[in-house]
Short mmCIF file of C-alpha atoms and ligand atoms in Angstrom, two decimals:
data_model
loop_
_atom_site.label_atom_id
_atom_site.label_comp_id
_atom_site.label_asym_id
_atom_site.label_seq_id
_atom_site.Cartn_x
_atom_site.Cartn_y
_atom_site.Cartn_z
CA MET K 1 5.49 -18.53 19.77
CA ASN K 2 5.27 -15.29 20.89
CA SER K 3 2.61 -13.67 19.26
CA LEU K 4 5.04 -11.75 17.37
CA ILE K 5 6.15 -14.59 15.31
CA GLN K 6 2.62 -15.41 14.92
CA ASP K 7 2.01 -12.46 13.07
CA ALA K 8 5.00 -12.10 11.00
CA HIS K 9 4.25 -16.43 9.34
CA LYS K 10 0.48 -15.66 9.27
CA ALA K 11 1.44 -12.51 7.36
CA GLY K 12 3.70 -13.93 4.98
CA GLU K 13 1.33 -17.08 4.58
CA ARG K 14 -0.62 -15.07 3.12
CA VAL K 15 0.50 -13.68 0.51
CA GLY K 16 2.44 -17.25 0.06
CA LEU K 17 6.06 -16.26 1.81
CA LYS K 18 7.27 -20.24 2.73
CA SER K 19 9.78 -18.60 4.78
CA ASP K 20 10.51 -15.88 7.67
CA LYS K 21 14.00 -15.10 7.57
CA ILE K 22 16.39 -13.44 4.28
CA VAL K 23 19.50 -13.35 4.35
CA ILE K 24 21.47 -10.34 2.84
CA ASN K 25 25.31 -9.87 1.47
CA GLY K 26 25.25 -6.01 2.31
CA GLY K 27 27.17 -3.33 0.11
CA LYS K 28 25.75 -3.87 -2.99
CA PRO K 29 23.85 -0.63 -4.69
CA LEU K 30 19.87 -1.64 -6.10
CA ARG K 31 19.09 -0.29 -9.32
CA GLY K 32 16.37 -0.90 -11.84
CA ARG K 33 12.59 -0.26 -11.88
CA ILE K 34 10.47 -1.14 -10.13
CA GLU K 35 6.73 -0.87 -9.47
CA VAL K 36 4.06 0.82 -6.88
CA ARG K 37 0.63 -0.13 -7.17
CA GLY K 38 -2.16 1.06 -4.78
CA ALA K 39 -2.01 1.89 -1.39
CA LYS K 40 -2.20 -0.34 1.65
CA ASN K 41 -3.97 2.72 3.27
CA LEU K 42 -5.97 3.34 0.66
CA ALA K 43 -6.60 0.24 -0.33
CA THR K 44 -8.12 -1.58 2.16
CA LYS K 45 -10.61 1.26 3.11
CA ALA K 46 -12.48 1.02 -0.06
CA MET K 47 -12.82 -2.28 1.01
CA VAL K 48 -14.62 -2.20 4.13
CA ALA K 49 -16.68 1.12 1.73
CA ALA K 50 -18.23 -1.60 -0.80
CA LEU K 51 -19.86 -2.77 2.25
CA LEU K 52 -22.12 0.15 2.31
CA ALA K 53 -22.72 -0.84 -1.34
CA GLU K 54 -26.30 -2.04 -2.63
CA SER K 55 -24.69 -2.81 -6.03
CA PRO K 56 -20.88 -4.29 -6.21
CA SER K 57 -17.61 -2.33 -6.32
CA VAL K 58 -14.75 -2.76 -8.33
CA LEU K 59 -11.20 -1.77 -7.41
CA LYS K 60 -8.15 -1.80 -9.56
CA ASP K 61 -4.64 -1.79 -8.92
CA VAL K 62 -4.79 -3.59 -5.45
CA PRO K 63 -1.70 -4.49 -4.07
CA ASP K 64 -1.24 -8.56 -3.36
CA ILE K 65 -0.06 -7.33 0.59
CA SER K 66 -1.20 -9.33 3.33
CA ASP K 67 -3.08 -6.47 4.75
CA VAL K 68 -5.66 -6.49 2.12
CA GLY K 69 -5.28 -10.46 2.83
CA VAL K 70 -7.35 -9.92 5.87
CA VAL K 71 -9.22 -7.39 5.42
CA THR K 72 -10.99 -9.72 2.02
CA GLY K 73 -11.01 -13.05 4.97
CA MET K 74 -13.30 -10.00 7.23
CA LEU K 75 -15.82 -9.54 4.05
CA GLU K 76 -15.78 -13.13 3.03
CA ALA K 77 -16.91 -13.41 6.51
CA TYR K 78 -19.93 -10.75 6.73
CA GLY K 79 -21.06 -12.67 3.29
CA VAL K 80 -19.47 -9.70 0.71
CA SER K 81 -18.17 -11.71 -2.37
CA VAL K 82 -14.13 -11.10 -3.13
CA THR K 83 -13.07 -12.19 -7.04
CA LYS K 84 -10.50 -11.65 -8.40
CA THR K 85 -11.91 -9.99 -11.88
CA ALA K 86 -8.40 -9.63 -13.20
CA GLU K 87 -4.57 -8.97 -12.56
CA GLY K 88 -4.87 -5.81 -9.48
CA GLU K 89 -8.36 -6.06 -9.61
CA LEU K 90 -11.16 -7.49 -6.79
CA THR K 91 -15.12 -6.99 -7.50
CA PHE K 92 -17.05 -7.61 -4.42
CA ASP K 93 -20.52 -7.91 -4.59
CA PRO K 94 -22.43 -7.38 -0.96
CA SER K 95 -25.44 -8.16 -1.99
CA ASN K 96 -25.51 -11.15 0.59
CA VAL K 97 -23.97 -9.84 3.99
CA GLU K 98 -24.61 -11.91 6.89
CA ARG K 99 -23.47 -12.05 10.77
CA ALA K 100 -20.13 -13.68 10.92
CA HIS K 101 -19.46 -16.30 13.05
CA PHE K 102 -16.86 -14.01 14.94
CA ALA K 103 -14.69 -17.02 15.46
CA LYS K 104 -13.75 -16.73 11.81
CA ILE K 105 -13.10 -13.25 12.45
CA ASP K 106 -11.29 -13.48 15.77
CA ALA K 107 -8.57 -15.69 13.60
CA LEU K 108 -8.27 -12.88 11.81
CA ALA K 109 -7.27 -10.21 14.32
CA GLY K 110 -3.48 -8.74 16.17
CA SER K 111 -2.31 -9.22 11.80
CA SER K 112 -4.41 -5.47 11.14
CA ARG K 113 -5.75 -2.47 12.51
CA ILE K 114 -8.37 -2.05 9.81
CA PRO K 115 -11.61 -4.93 11.75
CA ILE K 116 -12.73 -1.21 13.49
CA LEU K 117 -13.21 0.38 10.50
CA PHE K 118 -16.80 -2.42 9.60
CA CYS K 119 -18.02 -0.83 12.91
CA GLY K 120 -20.00 1.45 10.93
CA PRO K 121 -21.11 -0.27 7.75
CA LEU K 122 -21.75 -3.11 9.36
CA LEU K 123 -24.42 -0.92 12.10
CA HIS K 124 -25.75 0.17 9.48
CA ARG K 125 -26.15 -2.75 7.27
CA LEU K 126 -27.00 -5.63 10.33
CA GLY K 127 -27.30 -2.89 13.43
CA GLU K 128 -25.03 -4.82 14.88
CA ALA K 129 -20.91 -4.73 15.16
CA LEU K 130 -18.67 -7.37 16.29
CA ILE K 131 -15.26 -6.12 16.70
CA PRO K 132 -11.94 -8.22 18.35
CA ASP K 133 -8.94 -6.73 19.54
CA LEU K 134 -7.55 -4.89 17.69
CA GLY K 135 -3.80 -5.49 16.13
CA GLY K 136 -1.74 -3.27 13.99
CA CYS K 137 2.20 -1.82 14.13
CA ARG K 138 3.56 -2.42 17.81
CA ILE K 139 4.22 1.22 17.25
CA GLY K 140 2.69 2.52 21.07
CA ASP K 141 -0.59 2.33 22.53
CA ARG K 142 -2.76 2.85 19.50
CA PRO K 143 -5.93 3.51 21.34
CA ILE K 144 -9.57 3.49 20.00
CA ASP K 145 -11.22 6.13 22.37
CA PHE K 146 -11.60 8.35 18.80
CA HIS K 147 -13.40 6.02 17.47
CA MET K 148 -15.88 4.76 20.00
CA ASP K 149 -16.44 8.09 21.45
CA ALA K 150 -17.14 9.02 17.31
CA LEU K 151 -19.40 6.44 17.44
CA ARG K 152 -21.10 7.21 20.05
CA ALA K 153 -21.62 10.48 18.95
CA PHE K 154 -24.21 8.77 15.72
CA GLY K 155 -25.76 6.72 18.64
CA ALA K 156 -23.97 3.58 18.96
CA VAL K 157 -24.10 1.94 22.47
CA VAL K 158 -20.20 0.30 22.61
CA ASP K 159 -20.36 -2.43 25.39
CA LYS K 160 -17.08 -4.28 25.75
CA SER K 161 -17.64 -8.09 26.22
CA TYR K 162 -15.18 -11.46 26.67
CA GLU K 163 -14.77 -11.27 22.56
CA GLY K 164 -13.96 -8.12 21.97
CA ILE K 165 -15.77 -4.38 21.92
CA ARG K 166 -19.83 -4.98 20.80
CA LEU K 167 -22.20 -2.22 19.18
CA THR K 168 -25.76 -1.74 18.80
CA ALA K 169 -27.45 1.37 17.66
CA PRO K 170 -31.12 0.69 19.23
CA ASN K 171 -32.38 4.05 17.91
CA GLY K 172 -30.52 3.95 14.07
CA LEU K 173 -26.86 6.05 13.64
CA THR K 174 -27.59 10.02 13.23
CA GLY K 175 -25.77 11.83 11.78
CA ALA K 176 -23.51 14.49 14.90
CA GLU K 177 -21.40 17.06 15.30
CA ILE K 178 -17.67 15.13 15.99
CA GLU K 179 -13.91 17.52 17.09
CA LEU K 180 -11.19 14.75 17.51
CA PRO K 181 -8.72 15.50 19.14
CA TYR K 182 -6.50 15.34 17.03
CA PRO K 183 -6.86 14.32 13.11
CA SER K 184 -6.59 11.05 13.59
CA VAL K 185 -6.73 9.36 10.32
CA GLY K 186 -8.53 6.32 11.72
CA ALA K 187 -10.96 8.59 13.79
CA THR K 188 -11.48 10.36 10.28
CA GLU K 189 -12.27 7.13 8.53
CA GLN K 190 -15.04 6.11 10.56
CA VAL K 191 -16.42 9.00 10.90
CA LEU K 192 -16.74 8.89 6.70
CA LEU K 193 -17.99 5.44 6.67
CA THR K 194 -20.52 6.26 9.16
CA ALA K 195 -21.90 9.46 7.97
CA VAL K 196 -22.53 8.60 5.17
CA ARG K 197 -25.62 6.84 5.41
CA ALA K 198 -26.42 8.34 8.90
CA LYS K 199 -29.48 10.93 9.15
CA GLY K 200 -28.83 14.04 8.77
CA VAL K 201 -26.00 15.99 8.76
CA THR K 202 -22.32 15.72 9.79
CA GLU K 203 -19.75 18.14 10.68
CA LEU K 204 -16.06 16.67 11.73
CA LYS K 205 -13.58 18.99 13.38
CA ASN K 206 -10.20 18.71 12.87
CA ALA K 207 -10.53 15.80 10.55
CA ALA K 208 -7.58 14.32 9.01
CA ILE K 209 -6.90 15.08 5.22
CA GLU K 210 -4.20 13.16 3.91
CA PRO K 211 -4.52 11.81 0.15
CA GLU K 212 -5.83 8.57 1.07
CA ILE K 213 -8.45 9.69 3.01
CA MET K 214 -9.20 11.64 -0.02
CA ASP K 215 -9.39 9.56 -2.22
CA LEU K 216 -11.92 7.53 0.03
CA ILE K 217 -14.28 10.94 -0.39
CA ALA K 218 -13.72 10.32 -3.93
CA ILE K 219 -14.69 6.82 -4.30
CA LEU K 220 -17.73 7.87 -1.39
CA GLN K 221 -19.40 10.08 -3.54
CA LYS K 222 -19.30 7.69 -6.84
CA MET K 223 -20.92 6.29 -4.22
CA GLY K 224 -23.59 8.22 -4.59
CA ALA K 225 -22.40 10.25 -0.45
CA ILE K 226 -22.40 13.78 -0.37
CA ILE K 227 -19.53 14.77 1.29
CA ASN K 228 -17.67 18.64 1.22
CA VAL K 229 -14.22 19.01 2.31
CA GLU K 230 -14.31 22.68 3.86
CA PRO K 231 -10.86 24.57 4.81
CA ASN K 232 -9.58 24.03 8.48
CA ARG K 233 -9.69 20.48 8.49
CA VAL K 234 -13.71 20.37 8.26
CA ILE K 235 -15.39 18.45 6.46
CA PHE K 236 -19.57 17.61 6.48
CA ILE K 237 -21.57 14.85 5.17
CA GLU K 238 -25.23 14.88 4.45
CA GLY K 239 -25.84 11.54 5.00
CA VAL K 240 -27.77 8.86 2.15
CA GLU K 241 -30.98 7.28 2.39
CA LYS K 242 -28.30 4.41 -0.74
CA LEU K 243 -25.05 3.58 -2.03
CA GLU K 244 -24.52 2.21 -4.73
CA GLY K 245 -21.17 0.20 -5.96
CA TYR K 246 -18.38 2.17 -7.18
CA ASN K 247 -15.39 1.47 -10.00
CA HIS K 248 -12.14 3.19 -9.06
CA ARG K 249 -8.45 2.97 -9.00
CA ALA K 250 -6.52 2.85 -5.82
CA LEU K 251 -4.33 5.91 -5.44
CA PHE K 252 -0.69 4.87 -5.71
CA ASP K 253 1.32 3.51 -2.30
CA ARG K 254 3.24 7.30 -1.48
CA ASN K 255 5.21 5.13 1.71
CA GLU K 256 6.13 2.59 -0.16
CA ALA K 257 7.37 4.92 -3.21
CA ALA K 258 9.05 6.68 -0.44
CA SER K 259 10.72 3.81 1.46
CA TRP K 260 12.46 2.04 -2.85
CA ALA K 261 13.69 5.89 -2.33
CA SER K 262 15.56 5.94 0.49
CA ALA K 263 16.95 2.71 -0.35
CA ALA K 264 18.42 4.39 -3.90
CA LEU K 265 19.82 7.04 -1.40
CA ALA K 266 21.59 4.92 1.26
CA THR K 267 23.21 2.08 -0.87
CA GLU K 268 23.95 4.79 -3.51
CA GLY K 269 22.04 3.32 -6.31
CA ASP K 270 18.93 4.50 -8.59
CA ILE K 271 15.46 3.38 -8.26
CA PHE K 272 13.27 4.19 -11.19
CA VAL K 273 8.96 4.20 -8.99
CA GLY K 274 7.48 3.42 -11.67
CA GLY K 275 3.23 4.58 -10.65
CA ALA K 276 5.56 7.47 -8.20
CA LYS K 277 4.34 11.06 -8.49
CA GLN K 278 4.81 14.04 -7.70
CA ALA K 279 1.85 15.91 -5.98
CA GLU K 280 2.02 13.62 -2.49
CA LEU K 281 5.55 12.97 -2.06
CA MET K 282 6.37 16.73 -1.98
CA ASN K 283 7.42 16.96 1.71
CA PHE K 284 8.99 13.90 1.32
CA LEU K 285 11.06 15.28 -2.18
CA ASN K 286 12.65 18.65 -0.22
CA ILE K 287 13.84 16.13 2.50
CA PHE K 288 15.39 13.68 -0.62
CA ARG K 289 16.68 16.78 -1.83
CA LYS K 290 18.54 18.43 1.23
CA VAL K 291 19.96 14.94 2.24
CA GLY K 292 21.87 15.12 -0.95
CA GLY K 293 19.38 12.65 -3.05
CA ALA K 294 17.87 13.35 -6.20
CA PHE K 295 15.16 12.84 -8.63
CA ASP K 296 14.10 13.03 -12.00
CA ILE K 297 9.63 13.26 -12.58
CA HIS K 298 8.76 11.57 -15.54
CA GLU K 299 5.19 10.71 -16.33
CA ASP K 300 4.84 6.95 -15.36
CA GLY K 301 7.27 7.51 -11.90
CA ILE K 302 9.99 9.06 -10.60
CA ARG K 303 13.19 8.24 -10.86
CA PHE K 304 15.42 8.70 -7.13
CA TYR K 305 19.40 8.34 -7.18
CA HIS K 306 22.46 8.88 -5.46
CA PRO K 307 24.07 11.73 -7.38
CA GLY K 308 27.61 10.92 -5.29
CA GLY K 309 28.92 14.00 -3.14
CA ASP K 310 28.28 12.95 0.67
CA LEU K 311 24.35 13.45 2.31
CA LYS K 312 24.48 15.63 4.24
CA PRO K 313 22.17 15.94 7.74
CA VAL K 314 18.51 17.33 8.64
CA VAL K 315 16.25 17.90 10.94
CA VAL K 316 12.96 16.15 10.31
CA GLU K 317 9.19 16.64 12.25
CA THR K 318 7.09 13.96 11.55
CA ASP K 319 3.21 15.38 11.48
CA VAL K 320 -0.45 15.04 10.06
CA HIS K 321 -0.55 16.28 6.64
CA PRO K 322 0.35 17.43 5.17
CA GLY K 323 3.52 17.94 6.99
CA PHE K 324 6.30 14.92 6.71
CA MET K 325 4.45 11.59 7.10
CA THR K 326 5.20 9.89 10.22
CA ASP K 327 6.22 6.82 8.23
CA TRP K 328 8.78 7.94 6.01
CA GLN K 329 11.32 8.24 8.73
CA GLN K 330 12.05 5.10 8.94
CA PRO K 331 13.48 4.39 5.33
CA LEU K 332 15.43 7.31 5.59
CA ILE K 333 17.08 7.18 9.34
CA VAL K 334 19.04 3.96 7.17
CA ALA K 335 20.32 7.43 4.67
CA LEU K 336 20.49 9.79 7.67
CA THR K 337 23.87 7.12 9.46
CA LYS K 338 25.48 7.86 6.09
CA ALA K 339 24.80 11.94 6.19
CA GLN K 340 28.36 13.84 7.20
CA GLY K 341 27.20 15.15 11.10
CA ILE K 342 24.03 15.29 13.03
CA SER K 343 20.68 15.04 11.87
CA VAL K 344 17.61 15.40 14.35
CA VAL K 345 14.04 13.14 14.02
CA HIS K 346 11.70 14.24 15.49
CA GLU K 347 8.25 11.74 16.07
CA THR K 348 5.01 13.70 17.29
CA VAL K 349 2.62 10.72 15.46
CA TYR K 350 3.43 8.34 18.01
CA GLU K 351 4.63 7.13 21.02
CA ASN K 352 7.23 4.03 20.29
CA ARG K 353 8.54 4.51 16.86
CA PHE K 354 12.01 4.42 16.60
CA GLY K 355 11.42 0.71 18.38
CA PHE K 356 13.51 -0.54 14.89
CA THR K 357 16.71 1.86 15.74
CA ASP K 358 18.20 -0.75 18.55
CA ALA K 359 18.90 -3.13 15.54
CA LEU K 360 20.48 -0.43 13.80
CA ILE K 361 23.05 0.58 16.26
CA GLU K 362 23.33 -2.81 17.17
CA MET K 363 25.00 -2.74 13.60
CA GLY K 364 26.99 0.06 13.75
CA ALA K 365 24.75 3.14 14.36
CA ASP K 366 25.85 6.36 16.53
CA ILE K 367 22.06 7.29 17.76
CA VAL K 368 19.93 8.07 19.97
CA VAL K 369 17.26 7.58 21.58
CA HIS K 370 15.42 10.32 23.65
CA LYS K 371 11.89 9.39 24.86
CA ASP K 372 10.43 12.04 25.67
CA GLY K 373 11.82 14.64 23.04
CA LEU K 374 14.26 17.67 22.85
CA GLU K 375 13.97 20.67 23.04
CA SER K 376 15.28 22.63 19.89
CA VAL K 377 15.90 26.57 18.79
CA THR K 378 14.78 24.58 15.23
CA ARG K 379 11.38 22.95 15.21
CA ARG K 380 8.98 24.13 12.83
CA VAL K 381 6.02 22.17 15.36
CA PRO K 382 5.27 23.01 19.30
CA ARG K 383 6.91 20.13 20.89
CA ARG K 384 4.12 17.57 21.47
CA PRO K 385 2.78 15.66 24.49
CA LEU K 386 3.76 11.67 23.37
CA GLU K 387 7.01 12.64 20.63
CA GLN K 388 10.22 11.82 21.20
CA ALA K 389 13.33 12.00 18.57
CA ALA K 390 16.24 10.35 17.38
CA VAL K 391 20.16 12.25 17.30
CA ILE K 392 22.48 10.60 14.13
CA THR K 393 24.97 11.34 13.89
CA GLY K 394 26.92 10.17 11.49
CA PRO K 395 28.59 8.58 8.87
CA THR K 396 29.32 5.74 10.30
CA LYS K 397 29.43 2.42 8.67
CA LEU K 398 27.17 -0.91 9.23
CA HIS K 399 27.85 -4.44 9.51
CA GLY K 400 25.67 -7.38 9.19
CA ALA K 401 23.87 -8.73 12.07
CA ASP K 402 20.79 -10.77 12.87
CA ILE K 403 17.70 -8.84 12.88
CA ARG K 404 13.88 -9.19 13.89
CA VAL K 405 11.68 -7.43 12.14
CA PRO K 406 9.27 -5.58 14.82
CA ASP K 407 7.17 -4.25 13.28
CA LEU K 408 6.33 -2.97 9.23
CA ARG K 409 8.06 0.65 8.36
CA GLY K 410 10.94 -0.72 10.96
CA GLY K 411 10.91 -3.92 9.19
CA PHE K 412 11.65 -2.38 5.74
CA SER K 413 14.36 -0.23 7.22
CA HIS K 414 16.66 -2.62 8.91
CA LEU K 415 16.15 -4.49 4.93
CA ILE K 416 17.82 -1.18 3.54
CA ALA K 417 20.27 -1.23 6.68
CA ALA K 418 21.53 -4.53 5.79
CA LEU K 419 21.88 -3.81 2.21
CA THR K 420 24.09 -0.99 3.14
CA ALA K 421 25.91 -3.20 5.90
CA GLU K 422 28.74 -4.48 5.24
CA GLY K 423 29.12 -8.42 5.60
CA GLN K 424 25.83 -10.56 6.07
CA SER K 425 22.47 -10.31 7.22
CA THR K 426 20.01 -12.47 8.71
CA ILE K 427 16.73 -11.17 8.93
CA SER K 428 13.98 -12.82 10.62
CA ASN K 429 10.38 -12.45 10.76
CA VAL K 430 9.92 -10.68 7.31
CA GLY K 431 6.42 -11.90 6.74
CA ILE K 432 5.57 -8.56 8.93
CA ILE K 433 7.15 -6.69 5.95
CA SER K 434 4.41 -8.75 3.47
CA ARG K 435 1.69 -6.77 4.90
CA GLY K 436 2.38 -3.36 2.94
CA TYR K 437 4.80 -3.98 0.92
CA GLU K 438 4.23 -5.54 -2.50
CA HIS K 439 6.02 -8.49 -3.10
CA PHE K 440 9.08 -6.79 -1.91
CA ILE K 441 11.60 -10.83 -2.87
CA ASP K 442 10.81 -10.23 -6.23
CA LYS K 443 11.78 -6.84 -6.18
CA LEU K 444 15.01 -6.52 -3.91
CA ARG K 445 15.68 -9.37 -7.06
CA ALA K 446 14.82 -6.71 -9.71
CA LEU K 447 16.88 -4.76 -7.62
CA GLY K 448 19.79 -6.36 -8.30
CA ALA K 449 19.90 -6.76 -4.71
CA ASP K 450 22.65 -9.72 -2.90
CA PHE K 451 20.25 -12.10 -0.72
CA VAL K 452 19.13 -16.03 0.02
CA TYR K 453 16.26 -16.18 0.54
CA GLU K 454 14.57 -20.15 0.50
CA GLY K 455 10.61 -20.08 -0.97
N1 EPU T 1 -5.28 8.14 18.44
C1 EPU T 1 -5.84 7.86 19.50
N2 EPU T 1 -6.66 7.01 19.58
C2 EPU T 1 -7.44 6.88 18.76
C3 EPU T 1 -7.30 6.84 17.44
C4 EPU T 1 -5.64 7.94 17.17
O1 EPU T 1 -5.42 8.68 20.49
O2 EPU T 1 -8.80 6.91 19.10
C5 EPU T 1 -3.77 8.43 18.16
C6 EPU T 1 -2.56 6.97 17.71
O3 EPU T 1 -2.19 6.35 19.06
C7 EPU T 1 -2.04 8.12 16.91
C8 EPU T 1 -2.72 9.08 16.38
O4 EPU T 1 -3.24 9.16 17.11
O5 EPU T 1 -0.94 8.93 18.44
C9 EPU T 1 -2.37 9.05 14.69
O6 EPU T 1 -3.20 7.62 14.70
P1 EPU T 1 -4.07 7.77 13.44
O7 EPU T 1 -5.56 7.12 13.90
O8 EPU T 1 -3.39 8.89 13.06
O9 EPU T 1 -3.02 6.40 13.30
P2 EPU T 1 -4.46 4.29 12.36
O10 EPU T 1 -5.55 5.55 11.20
O11 EPU T 1 -4.59 4.03 13.16
C10 EPU T 1 -2.88 5.73 9.71
C11 EPU T 1 -1.77 4.30 9.25
C12 EPU T 1 -0.63 4.48 9.54
C13 EPU T 1 0.01 5.72 9.75
C14 EPU T 1 -1.06 6.57 10.18
C15 EPU T 1 -0.50 7.85 10.38
C16 EPU T 1 -3.35 2.84 8.61
C17 EPU T 1 -4.31 1.07 8.47
N3 EPU T 1 -2.83 3.09 9.08
O12 EPU T 1 -2.80 4.23 11.27
O13 EPU T 1 -0.06 3.16 8.82
O14 EPU T 1 1.01 5.99 10.54
O15 EPU T 1 -2.73 6.86 9.91
O16 EPU T 1 -0.62 8.47 8.87
O17 EPU T 1 -4.39 3.26 7.60
C18 EPU T 1 1.82 1.44 8.59
O18 EPU T 1 0.91 1.49 7.05
O19 EPU T 1 2.91 1.24 8.81
C19 EPU T 1 1.06 2.77 9.75
C20 EPU T 1 1.15 2.44 10.95
#
């Protein structure tokens, strides 16, 4: 089995998926209501933060996704007891933190990038961290140099071993001045999770300020940390000696909300996404409206629908917050294959995030990927070193095909494509989708999709 198939299998198994294949009969609009819960990209980090506390933490609205299973496994391997105390609520008790058997941690590797965020907390708790090779989605090289440079600045010693990466802190961890070369989400979280208990003050420049990071800062503040977010991407963290557990409801998953919104638009449907909020989606909502989608903001969620008429092409650039998120482009591109004219999506965050378009092209879409990006007079941001561009010419009719999910967001976009296509599609490796989309099979059923899933 190649590693992608293996990852898909393991990920699906973690959330109880029995089959790795779904057969979709396209052409039926999705209609109905679904709920989104806590964001994958917050909940998993909040779980790591629990390791820093002296007392138990409670996290609410935890999604039932495979990546949460990976972090649960890792916490348990380090002696944190993880208990489901109510529906969607996990309690973490870190009173017996201990060294883990590397084999246990390694067995979880290859399926998530979260293990790297254990470095700071483990150095504080145990004086050592052994981190396996990292997985995550195959959407570029995804190096960890910013993480390692930051940890070194705190005083950590980093050694590569045959097992993975071994970090120690012979003289403890001390606050540092750190400037990230790029406002990386993960590296910012790494600095926050390390600086809160380091000796002295840390100044982080060029920090990421995504809503999930602000929610992590809120959690750390509840735990007793002192963190000041200043203008111009500067964050000051004053280290404290002790942190207590938190009680927190996770921020909703704006990536999942945007994905279902795109599904509503592409299938000419009408989906009420319970739990979605406007503020964290403003940029997405603008593009959604420009493409021709409609939405109504309610107190308990957002209704996304196709109001009739033609969809319109757009030019979008992905960016760090407050820009248009890279995770939103893949589901949206399926809707853009239905728009009247030429759309351009510039991907500026990752160097390889258009791999999923191969399957759309096979299904009949007219998409040309420019691997080195495109010059364009309509650009909002200057061209970036990593950039690629996808030019989508519509409208095109998609037809069914046999496709294999390559990564999380690409996989969801394949689901949407199959739902809009004429005829039948078979999608394999759907376990990958369960890394970040809670109960997506049940949600498809609730929205009236026509499919066969054995499991
Ligand atoms: N980068 C480096 N060196 C580093 C770290 C990052 O060069 O040490 C580069 C990356 O290669 C990439 C860019 O910096 O080109 C941005 O990466 P970032 O560190 O911001 O991303 P991440 O923390 O690995 C998180 C989310 C992603 C989301 C990005 C951008 C999690 C677990 N993952 O990744 O989510 O796309 O931020 O917002 O929080 C997803 O949910 O499907 C997903 C991929």
